PDB file of C-alpha atoms and ligand atoms in Angstrom:
ATOM      1  CA  MET A   1       0.762 -19.610  -3.428  1.00  0.00           C
ATOM      2  CA  LEU A   2      -1.256 -16.603  -2.554  1.00  0.00           C
ATOM      3  CA  ILE A   3      -3.848 -15.314  -4.837  1.00  0.00           C
ATOM      4  CA  ALA A   4      -4.707 -11.529  -4.818  1.00  0.00           C
ATOM      5  CA  ILE A   5      -7.947 -10.622  -6.422  1.00  0.00           C
ATOM      6  CA  THR A   6      -8.062  -6.985  -7.593  1.00  0.00           C
ATOM      7  CA  ARG A   7     -10.225  -4.980  -9.964  1.00  0.00           C
ATOM      8  CA  GLU A   8      -9.320  -2.207 -12.434  1.00  0.00           C
ATOM      9  CA  PRO A   9     -10.394   1.245 -11.299  1.00  0.00           C
ATOM     10  CA  SER A  10     -13.813   2.194 -12.548  1.00  0.00           C
ATOM     11  CA  PRO A  11     -13.907   5.095 -15.170  1.00  0.00           C
ATOM     12  CA  SER A  12     -16.451   6.583 -12.769  1.00  0.00           C
ATOM     13  CA  LEU A  13     -14.084   6.410  -9.658  1.00  0.00           C
ATOM     14  CA  GLY A  14     -14.482  10.231  -9.416  1.00  0.00           C
ATOM     15  CA  ALA A  15     -18.137   9.746  -8.405  1.00  0.00           C
ATOM     16  CA  CYS A  16     -17.172   7.420  -5.526  1.00  0.00           C
ATOM     17  CA  GLU A  17     -18.969   7.383  -2.154  1.00  0.00           C
ATOM     18  CA  LEU A  18     -17.297   9.863   0.274  1.00  0.00           C
ATOM     19  CA  THR A  19     -18.225   9.972   4.072  1.00  0.00           C
ATOM     20  CA  HIS A  20     -15.512  11.779   5.785  1.00  0.00           C
ATOM     21  CA  LEU A  21     -13.545  13.510   2.982  1.00  0.00           C
ATOM     22  CA  GLU A  22     -14.218  16.484   0.690  1.00  0.00           C
ATOM     23  CA  ARG A  23     -14.389  15.541  -2.846  1.00  0.00           C
ATOM     24  CA  GLN A  24     -11.273  16.173  -4.878  1.00  0.00           C
ATOM     25  CA  ALA A  25     -10.607  15.601  -8.601  1.00  0.00           C
ATOM     26  CA  ILE A  26      -9.236  12.074  -9.161  1.00  0.00           C
ATOM     27  CA  ASP A  27      -6.853  11.615 -12.157  1.00  0.00           C
ATOM     28  CA  LEU A  28      -8.035   8.348 -13.593  1.00  0.00           C
ATOM     29  CA  ASP A  29      -4.918   7.723 -15.736  1.00  0.00           C
ATOM     30  CA  LEU A  30      -2.859   8.109 -12.549  1.00  0.00           C
ATOM     31  CA  ALA A  31      -5.175   5.918 -10.593  1.00  0.00           C
ATOM     32  CA  ARG A  32      -4.746   3.192 -13.230  1.00  0.00           C
ATOM     33  CA  ALA A  33      -1.062   3.543 -13.209  1.00  0.00           C
ATOM     34  CA  GLN A  34      -0.953   3.434  -9.426  1.00  0.00           C
ATOM     35  CA  HIS A  35      -3.156   0.274  -9.602  1.00  0.00           C
ATOM     36  CA  ARG A  36      -0.621  -1.359 -11.870  1.00  0.00           C
ATOM     37  CA  GLN A  37       2.190  -0.451  -9.379  1.00  0.00           C
ATOM     38  CA  TYR A  38      -0.013  -1.896  -6.545  1.00  0.00           C
ATOM     39  CA  ALA A  39      -0.393  -5.199  -8.580  1.00  0.00           C
ATOM     40  CA  ALA A  40       3.511  -5.252  -9.036  1.00  0.00           C
ATOM     41  CA  ALA A  41       3.914  -4.872  -5.236  1.00  0.00           C
ATOM     42  CA  LEU A  42       1.471  -7.672  -4.679  1.00  0.00           C
ATOM     43  CA  ARG A  43       3.584  -9.804  -7.062  1.00  0.00           C
ATOM     44  CA  ALA A  44       6.732  -8.819  -5.286  1.00  0.00           C
ATOM     45  CA  ALA A  45       5.201  -9.966  -2.103  1.00  0.00           C
ATOM     46  CA  GLY A  46       4.496 -13.457  -3.602  1.00  0.00           C
ATOM     47  CA  CYS A  47       0.995 -13.152  -4.982  1.00  0.00           C
ATOM     48  CA  GLU A  48      -0.524 -14.292  -8.278  1.00  0.00           C
ATOM     49  CA  VAL A  49      -2.756 -11.337  -9.105  1.00  0.00           C
ATOM     50  CA  VAL A  50      -6.182 -11.910 -10.683  1.00  0.00           C
ATOM     51  CA  THR A  51      -7.488  -8.643 -11.989  1.00  0.00           C
ATOM     52  CA  LEU A  52     -11.170  -8.338 -12.682  1.00  0.00           C
ATOM     53  CA  ALA A  53     -12.468  -6.116 -15.510  1.00  0.00           C
ATOM     54  CA  GLU A  54     -13.482  -2.461 -14.618  1.00  0.00           C
ATOM     55  CA  ALA A  55     -17.091  -1.720 -13.878  1.00  0.00           C
ATOM     56  CA  PRO A  56     -18.156   1.694 -15.407  1.00  0.00           C
ATOM     57  CA  GLU A  57     -21.438   1.617 -13.504  1.00  0.00           C
ATOM     58  CA  LEU A  58     -19.870   0.899 -10.049  1.00  0.00           C
ATOM     59  CA  PRO A  59     -17.565   3.817  -8.992  1.00  0.00           C
ATOM     60  CA  ASP A  60     -16.049   2.143  -5.911  1.00  0.00           C
ATOM     61  CA  SER A  61     -15.525  -1.274  -7.474  1.00  0.00           C
ATOM     62  CA  VAL A  62     -11.744  -1.044  -7.241  1.00  0.00           C
ATOM     63  CA  PHE A  63     -12.233  -1.634  -3.477  1.00  0.00           C
ATOM     64  CA  VAL A  64     -12.746  -5.334  -3.718  1.00  0.00           C
ATOM     65  CA  GLU A  65     -12.154  -5.827  -0.007  1.00  0.00           C
ATOM     66  CA  ASP A  66     -15.643  -4.582   0.881  1.00  0.00           C
ATOM     67  CA  PRO A  67     -17.946  -7.056  -0.978  1.00  0.00           C
ATOM     68  CA  ALA A  68     -16.292 -10.124   0.472  1.00  0.00           C
ATOM     69  CA  ILE A  69     -14.425 -11.537   3.433  1.00  0.00           C
ATOM     70  CA  VAL A  70     -12.080 -14.466   2.647  1.00  0.00           C
ATOM     71  CA  LEU A  71     -11.074 -16.975   5.321  1.00  0.00           C
ATOM     72  CA  ASP A  72      -9.229 -20.200   4.902  1.00  0.00           C
ATOM     73  CA  GLU A  73     -12.460 -22.158   5.150  1.00  0.00           C
ATOM     74  CA  LEU A  74     -14.878 -20.079   3.068  1.00  0.00           C
ATOM     75  CA  ALA A  75     -15.658 -16.605   1.678  1.00  0.00           C
ATOM     76  CA  ILE A  76     -18.519 -14.565   2.946  1.00  0.00           C
ATOM     77  CA  LEU A  77     -20.258 -12.237   0.555  1.00  0.00           C
ATOM     78  CA  THR A  78     -21.253  -9.085   2.269  1.00  0.00           C
ATOM     79  CA  ARG A  79     -24.130  -6.702   1.810  1.00  0.00           C
ATOM     80  CA  PRO A  80     -22.236  -3.349   1.582  1.00  0.00           C
ATOM     81  CA  GLY A  81     -23.527  -0.533   3.661  1.00  0.00           C
ATOM     82  CA  ALA A  82     -23.597   1.948   0.740  1.00  0.00           C
ATOM     83  CA  PRO A  83     -26.429   0.794  -1.618  1.00  0.00           C
ATOM     84  CA  SER A  84     -24.403   2.099  -4.579  1.00  0.00           C
ATOM     85  CA  ARG A  85     -21.890  -0.744  -3.808  1.00  0.00           C
ATOM     86  CA  ARG A  86     -24.227  -3.723  -3.631  1.00  0.00           C
ATOM     87  CA  GLY A  87     -23.816  -4.335  -7.328  1.00  0.00           C
ATOM     88  CA  GLU A  88     -20.203  -5.209  -6.728  1.00  0.00           C
ATOM     89  CA  VAL A  89     -20.969  -8.462  -4.926  1.00  0.00           C
ATOM     90  CA  PRO A  90     -21.966 -10.744  -7.961  1.00  0.00           C
ATOM     91  CA  GLU A  91     -18.648 -10.273  -9.729  1.00  0.00           C
ATOM     92  CA  LEU A  92     -16.714 -10.995  -6.557  1.00  0.00           C
ATOM     93  CA  ALA A  93     -18.885 -14.181  -5.983  1.00  0.00           C
ATOM     94  CA  ARG A  94     -17.805 -15.363  -9.447  1.00  0.00           C
ATOM     95  CA  ALA A  95     -14.148 -14.645  -8.854  1.00  0.00           C
ATOM     96  CA  LEU A  96     -14.135 -16.375  -5.402  1.00  0.00           C
ATOM     97  CA  ALA A  97     -16.225 -19.399  -6.358  1.00  0.00           C
ATOM     98  CA  PRO A  98     -13.218 -21.445  -7.764  1.00  0.00           C
ATOM     99  CA  TYR A  99     -11.415 -21.137  -4.342  1.00  0.00           C
ATOM    100  CA  ARG A 100     -13.954 -21.188  -1.668  1.00  0.00           C
ATOM    101  CA  ARG A 101     -17.353 -22.152  -0.830  1.00  0.00           C
ATOM    102  CA  LEU A 102     -19.531 -19.113  -0.465  1.00  0.00           C
ATOM    103  CA  ALA A 103     -21.738 -17.720   2.387  1.00  0.00           C
ATOM    104  CA  GLN A 104     -23.799 -14.593   2.288  1.00  0.00           C
ATOM    105  CA  ILE A 105     -24.788 -11.803   4.594  1.00  0.00           C
ATOM    106  CA  GLU A 106     -28.520 -11.355   4.062  1.00  0.00           C
ATOM    107  CA  ALA A 107     -30.749  -8.162   4.006  1.00  0.00           C
ATOM    108  CA  PRO A 108     -31.379  -6.062   5.959  1.00  0.00           C
ATOM    109  CA  ALA A 109     -28.041  -6.491   7.527  1.00  0.00           C
ATOM    110  CA  THR A 110     -25.035  -4.430   6.154  1.00  0.00           C
ATOM    111  CA  LEU A 111     -21.415  -5.231   6.289  1.00  0.00           C
ATOM    112  CA  ASP A 112     -18.295  -3.900   4.475  1.00  0.00           C
ATOM    113  CA  GLY A 113     -15.269  -6.079   4.418  1.00  0.00           C
ATOM    114  CA  GLY A 114     -13.186  -3.141   5.352  1.00  0.00           C
ATOM    115  CA  ASP A 115     -14.694  -3.298   8.846  1.00  0.00           C
ATOM    116  CA  VAL A 116     -13.478  -6.883   9.414  1.00  0.00           C
ATOM    117  CA  LEU A 117      -9.984  -7.267  10.858  1.00  0.00           C
ATOM    118  CA  ARG A 118      -8.896 -10.881  11.216  1.00  0.00           C
ATOM    119  CA  ILE A 119      -6.287 -11.597  13.803  1.00  0.00           C
ATOM    120  CA  GLY A 120      -5.759 -15.298  14.132  1.00  0.00           C
ATOM    121  CA  LYS A 121      -9.187 -16.855  14.840  1.00  0.00           C
ATOM    122  CA  THR A 122     -10.770 -13.642  15.969  1.00  0.00           C
ATOM    123  CA  LEU A 123     -12.778 -11.432  13.608  1.00  0.00           C
ATOM    124  CA  TYR A 124     -12.870  -7.857  14.950  1.00  0.00           C
ATOM    125  CA  VAL A 125     -15.844  -6.087  13.293  1.00  0.00           C
ATOM    126  CA  GLY A 126     -16.043  -2.354  13.255  1.00  0.00           C
ATOM    127  CA  ARG A 127     -19.388  -0.868  14.176  1.00  0.00           C
ATOM    128  CA  SER A 128     -19.037   1.887  11.618  1.00  0.00           C
ATOM    129  CA  GLY A 129     -21.671   3.643   9.616  1.00  0.00           C
ATOM    130  CA  ARG A 130     -21.420   0.803   7.079  1.00  0.00           C
ATOM    131  CA  SER A 131     -21.635  -2.325   9.271  1.00  0.00           C
ATOM    132  CA  ASP A 132     -24.410  -3.051  11.690  1.00  0.00           C
ATOM    133  CA  GLU A 133     -25.239  -5.365  14.624  1.00  0.00           C
ATOM    134  CA  ALA A 134     -27.483  -7.637  12.454  1.00  0.00           C
ATOM    135  CA  ALA A 135     -24.482  -8.381  10.186  1.00  0.00           C
ATOM    136  CA  LEU A 136     -22.399  -9.145  13.233  1.00  0.00           C
ATOM    137  CA  VAL A 137     -25.011 -11.579  14.434  1.00  0.00           C
ATOM    138  CA  GLN A 138     -25.145 -13.316  10.898  1.00  0.00           C
ATOM    139  CA  LEU A 139     -21.356 -13.321  10.708  1.00  0.00           C
ATOM    140  CA  ARG A 140     -21.121 -14.909  14.134  1.00  0.00           C
ATOM    141  CA  ALA A 141     -23.485 -17.646  13.075  1.00  0.00           C
ATOM    142  CA  ILE A 142     -21.485 -18.406   9.940  1.00  0.00           C
ATOM    143  CA  VAL A 143     -18.026 -18.528  11.480  1.00  0.00           C
ATOM    144  CA  THR A 144     -18.485 -19.739  15.014  1.00  0.00           C
ATOM    145  CA  PRO A 145     -18.759 -23.414  13.879  1.00  0.00           C
ATOM    146  CA  LEU A 146     -15.403 -22.909  12.279  1.00  0.00           C
ATOM    147  CA  GLY A 147     -13.851 -21.831  15.544  1.00  0.00           C
ATOM    148  CA  TYR A 148     -13.846 -18.146  15.083  1.00  0.00           C
ATOM    149  CA  GLU A 149     -14.811 -15.537  17.676  1.00  0.00           C
ATOM    150  CA  VAL A 150     -16.499 -12.374  16.383  1.00  0.00           C
ATOM    151  CA  VAL A 151     -15.865  -9.099  18.440  1.00  0.00           C
ATOM    152  CA  GLY A 152     -17.687  -5.928  17.737  1.00  0.00           C
ATOM    153  CA  VAL A 153     -15.566  -2.775  17.924  1.00  0.00           C
ATOM    154  CA  PRO A 154     -16.948   0.900  17.865  1.00  0.00           C
ATOM    155  CA  VAL A 155     -15.277   2.988  15.237  1.00  0.00           C
ATOM    156  CA  LEU A 156     -15.653   6.791  15.278  1.00  0.00           C
ATOM    157  CA  GLY A 157     -14.387   9.424  12.771  1.00  0.00           C
ATOM    158  CA  CYS A 158     -13.384   7.228   9.902  1.00  0.00           C
ATOM    159  CA  LEU A 159     -14.993   5.016   7.286  1.00  0.00           C
ATOM    160  CA  HIS A 160     -14.006   1.591   8.417  1.00  0.00           C
ATOM    161  CA  LEU A 161     -12.290  -0.394  11.102  1.00  0.00           C
ATOM    162  CA  LYS A 162      -9.235  -0.906   8.927  1.00  0.00           C
ATOM    163  CA  SER A 163      -8.962   2.830   8.383  1.00  0.00           C
ATOM    164  CA  ALA A 164      -8.205   2.962  12.028  1.00  0.00           C
ATOM    165  CA  ILE A 165      -6.202  -0.196  12.714  1.00  0.00           C
ATOM    166  CA  THR A 166      -4.487  -2.953  10.803  1.00  0.00           C
ATOM    167  CA  GLU A 167      -2.112  -5.840  11.799  1.00  0.00           C
ATOM    168  CA  ILE A 168       1.422  -5.262  10.550  1.00  0.00           C
ATOM    169  CA  GLY A 169       3.196  -8.219  12.310  1.00  0.00           C
ATOM    170  CA  GLU A 170       2.345 -10.966  14.818  1.00  0.00           C
ATOM    171  CA  GLY A 171       0.917  -9.125  17.758  1.00  0.00           C
ATOM    172  CA  VAL A 172       1.726  -5.715  16.245  1.00  0.00           C
ATOM    173  CA  LEU A 173      -1.000  -3.337  15.185  1.00  0.00           C
ATOM    174  CA  LEU A 174      -0.613   0.063  13.459  1.00  0.00           C
ATOM    175  CA  ALA A 175      -3.413   2.396  14.823  1.00  0.00           C
ATOM    176  CA  ASN A 176      -4.972   5.769  15.113  1.00  0.00           C
ATOM    177  CA  ARG A 177      -6.153   5.842  18.627  1.00  0.00           C
ATOM    178  CA  GLU A 178      -8.490   8.831  17.913  1.00  0.00           C
ATOM    179  CA  TRP A 179     -10.665   6.497  15.811  1.00  0.00           C
ATOM    180  CA  VAL A 180     -10.585   3.217  17.718  1.00  0.00           C
ATOM    181  CA  ASP A 181     -10.003   1.998  21.307  1.00  0.00           C
ATOM    182  CA  THR A 182      -6.763   0.003  20.926  1.00  0.00           C
ATOM    183  CA  GLY A 183      -7.549  -1.558  24.378  1.00  0.00           C
ATOM    184  CA  ARG A 184      -9.985  -3.786  22.624  1.00  0.00           C
ATOM    185  CA  PHE A 185      -7.200  -5.708  20.989  1.00  0.00           C
ATOM    186  CA  GLY A 186      -5.700  -7.498  23.936  1.00  0.00           C
ATOM    187  CA  ASP A 187      -2.053  -7.207  24.711  1.00  0.00           C
ATOM    188  CA  ALA A 188      -0.960  -6.381  21.105  1.00  0.00           C
ATOM    189  CA  THR A 189       1.867  -3.891  20.624  1.00  0.00           C
ATOM    190  CA  ILE A 190       0.516  -0.686  19.178  1.00  0.00           C
ATOM    191  CA  ILE A 191       2.506   1.527  16.786  1.00  0.00           C
ATOM    192  CA  ASP A 192       0.798   4.824  16.656  1.00  0.00           C
ATOM    193  CA  VAL A 193       0.345   6.864  13.453  1.00  0.00           C
ATOM    194  CA  ALA A 194       2.334  10.090  13.380  1.00  0.00           C
ATOM    195  CA  PRO A 195       0.543  13.316  14.334  1.00  0.00           C
ATOM    196  CA  GLY A 196      -0.727  14.932  11.204  1.00  0.00           C
ATOM    197  CA  GLU A 197      -1.159  11.632   9.344  1.00  0.00           C
ATOM    198  CA  PRO A 198      -4.549  10.374  10.710  1.00  0.00           C
ATOM    199  CA  SER A 199      -5.192   8.059   7.781  1.00  0.00           C
ATOM    200  CA  ALA A 200      -1.866   6.279   7.994  1.00  0.00           C
ATOM    201  CA  ALA A 201      -2.958   3.180   9.922  1.00  0.00           C
ATOM    202  CA  ASN A 202      -3.910   1.142   6.874  1.00  0.00           C
ATOM    203  CA  ALA A 203      -1.062  -1.256   5.840  1.00  0.00           C
ATOM    204  CA  LEU A 204      -1.495  -4.365   3.870  1.00  0.00           C
ATOM    205  CA  LYS A 205       0.445  -7.427   5.251  1.00  0.00           C
ATOM    206  CA  VAL A 206       1.203  -9.997   2.729  1.00  0.00           C
ATOM    207  CA  GLY A 207       3.210 -12.839   4.163  1.00  0.00           C
ATOM    208  CA  GLU A 208       6.217 -11.196   5.810  1.00  0.00           C
ATOM    209  CA  ARG A 209       6.015  -7.856   3.807  1.00  0.00           C
ATOM    210  CA  LEU A 210       3.892  -4.796   4.109  1.00  0.00           C
ATOM    211  CA  ILE A 211       2.454  -2.831   1.198  1.00  0.00           C
ATOM    212  CA  TYR A 212       2.193   0.796   2.422  1.00  0.00           C
ATOM    213  CA  PRO A 213       1.323   4.134   0.886  1.00  0.00           C
ATOM    214  CA  SER A 214       4.166   6.561   0.314  1.00  0.00           C
ATOM    215  CA  SER A 215       1.780   9.406   1.398  1.00  0.00           C
ATOM    216  CA  TYR A 216       2.598   9.019   5.076  1.00  0.00           C
ATOM    217  CA  PRO A 217       6.373   9.503   5.509  1.00  0.00           C
ATOM    218  CA  GLU A 218       6.352  10.181   9.289  1.00  0.00           C
ATOM    219  CA  THR A 219       4.400   7.084  10.069  1.00  0.00           C
ATOM    220  CA  ALA A 220       6.464   5.076   7.601  1.00  0.00           C
ATOM    221  CA  ALA A 221       9.555   6.229   9.627  1.00  0.00           C
ATOM    222  CA  ARG A 222       8.026   4.229  12.565  1.00  0.00           C
ATOM    223  CA  LEU A 223       8.011   1.000  10.475  1.00  0.00           C
ATOM    224  CA  SER A 224      11.730   0.370  10.602  1.00  0.00           C
ATOM    225  CA  GLY A 225      12.335  -3.362  11.126  1.00  0.00           C
ATOM    226  CA  PHE A 226       9.405  -4.157   8.785  1.00  0.00           C
ATOM    227  CA  ASP A 227       9.959  -5.239   5.097  1.00  0.00           C
ATOM    228  CA  VAL A 228       7.930  -2.460   3.411  1.00  0.00           C
ATOM    229  CA  LEU A 229       7.053  -2.150  -0.402  1.00  0.00           C
ATOM    230  CA  TYR A 230       5.895   1.553  -0.827  1.00  0.00           C
ATOM    231  CA  VAL A 231       3.211   2.359  -3.307  1.00  0.00           C
ATOM    232  CA  ASP A 232       1.782   5.699  -4.423  1.00  0.00           C
ATOM    233  CA  ALA A 233      -1.931   5.425  -3.554  1.00  0.00           C
ATOM    234  CA  SER A 234      -2.919   9.134  -3.797  1.00  0.00           C
ATOM    235  CA  GLU A 235      -5.861   8.631  -6.039  1.00  0.00           C
ATOM    236  CA  VAL A 236      -7.558   5.799  -4.047  1.00  0.00           C
ATOM    237  CA  ILE A 237      -6.859   7.762  -0.874  1.00  0.00           C
ATOM    238  CA  LYS A 238      -8.813  10.749  -2.367  1.00  0.00           C
ATOM    239  CA  ALA A 239     -11.730   8.122  -2.914  1.00  0.00           C
ATOM    240  CA  GLU A 240     -11.559   7.363   0.741  1.00  0.00           C
ATOM    241  CA  GLY A 241      -9.701   4.014  -0.013  1.00  0.00           C
ATOM    242  CA  ALA A 242      -6.557   2.574   1.112  1.00  0.00           C
ATOM    243  CA  VAL A 243      -4.168  -0.304   0.480  1.00  0.00           C
ATOM    244  CA  THR A 244      -6.012  -3.104   2.021  1.00  0.00           C
ATOM    245  CA  CYS A 245      -9.259  -2.081   0.289  1.00  0.00           C
ATOM    246  CA  CYS A 246      -7.697  -2.857  -3.193  1.00  0.00           C
ATOM    247  CA  SER A 247      -7.263  -6.605  -2.935  1.00  0.00           C
ATOM    248  CA  LEU A 248      -8.559  -9.763  -1.385  1.00  0.00           C
ATOM    249  CA  ILE A 249      -5.634 -12.037  -0.455  1.00  0.00           C
ATOM    250  CA  LEU A 250      -6.190 -15.729  -0.272  1.00  0.00           C
ATOM    251  CA  THR A 251      -4.302 -18.925  -0.096  1.00  0.00           C
ATOM    252  CA  GLN A 252      -4.978 -21.088  -3.183  1.00  0.00           C
ATOM    253  CA  ARG A 253      -7.335 -23.913  -2.513  1.00  0.00           C
ATOM    254  CA  GLY A 254     -10.408 -25.250  -4.337  1.00  0.00           C
ATOM    255  CA  ALA A 255     -13.978 -24.710  -3.186  1.00  0.00           C
ATOM    256  CA  SER A 256     -14.300 -28.444  -3.007  1.00  0.00           C
ATOM    257  CA  ALA A 257     -11.523 -28.553  -0.361  1.00  0.00           C
ATOM    258  CA  THR A 258     -13.567 -26.629   2.247  1.00  0.00           C
TER     259      THR A 258
HETATM  260  N1  LIG B   1     -15.233   5.403  -1.412  1.00  0.00           N
HETATM  261  C1  LIG B   1     -15.121   4.177  -0.616  1.00  0.00           C
HETATM  262  C2  LIG B   1     -16.427   3.947  -0.016  1.00  0.00           C
HETATM  263  O1  LIG B   1     -17.145   4.837   0.410  1.00  0.00           O
HETATM  264  O2  LIG B   1     -16.872   2.753   0.200  1.00  0.00           O
END
């Protein structure tokens, strides 16, 4: 059984952090409806969905991917790069404690989970504006004893590494080469986002299925052969979010088992 941890969109989502996007009005009711559709897609993909309560004082708290990184062996609480997001961590710690032992990235290092792409036993870490070298060093110290390799990857022009590249199948990556050098990912097959859809590289792989935004039809046309569940994610996209950002997916196992 897979567990998907999500969090209700904050009533203050419209005041979210924005780095590369102009602010647009966010329809909160629509965001909530889209979040329910996203949860339904997670269930259709085989997840039990755990939804945390909204946090009015934390605009970006729907993006649960950033305060934690979950591996089979443990969960690592991050120290988000945006100070406004650091208050998101304690609730994620409470939510993850039943499933994993917890480690923590310590100040002054900063790391967003959106910058961490796990492919097998390699953690690619985006060197974005949110995640720094000190965090990479701490992460390496935590996971190297567990057999993981940590590889820093420069990211330019977008918020997070997973804005630029995600894994959509074994050895297959969906990418925007303007934002990341795909040569860093070995001999993986690269599917390029369509011209005019720069933000289309973020897909959420859940088991054998993909959850993917309906906003990128030309890139979607390149995903034939994949089992895709489409969701309307327009409101979180306005908040510089994406489909991976809105959940933490983990296999069910108790913290004591790690
Ligand atoms: N609005 C998402 C973020 O900046 O973290």
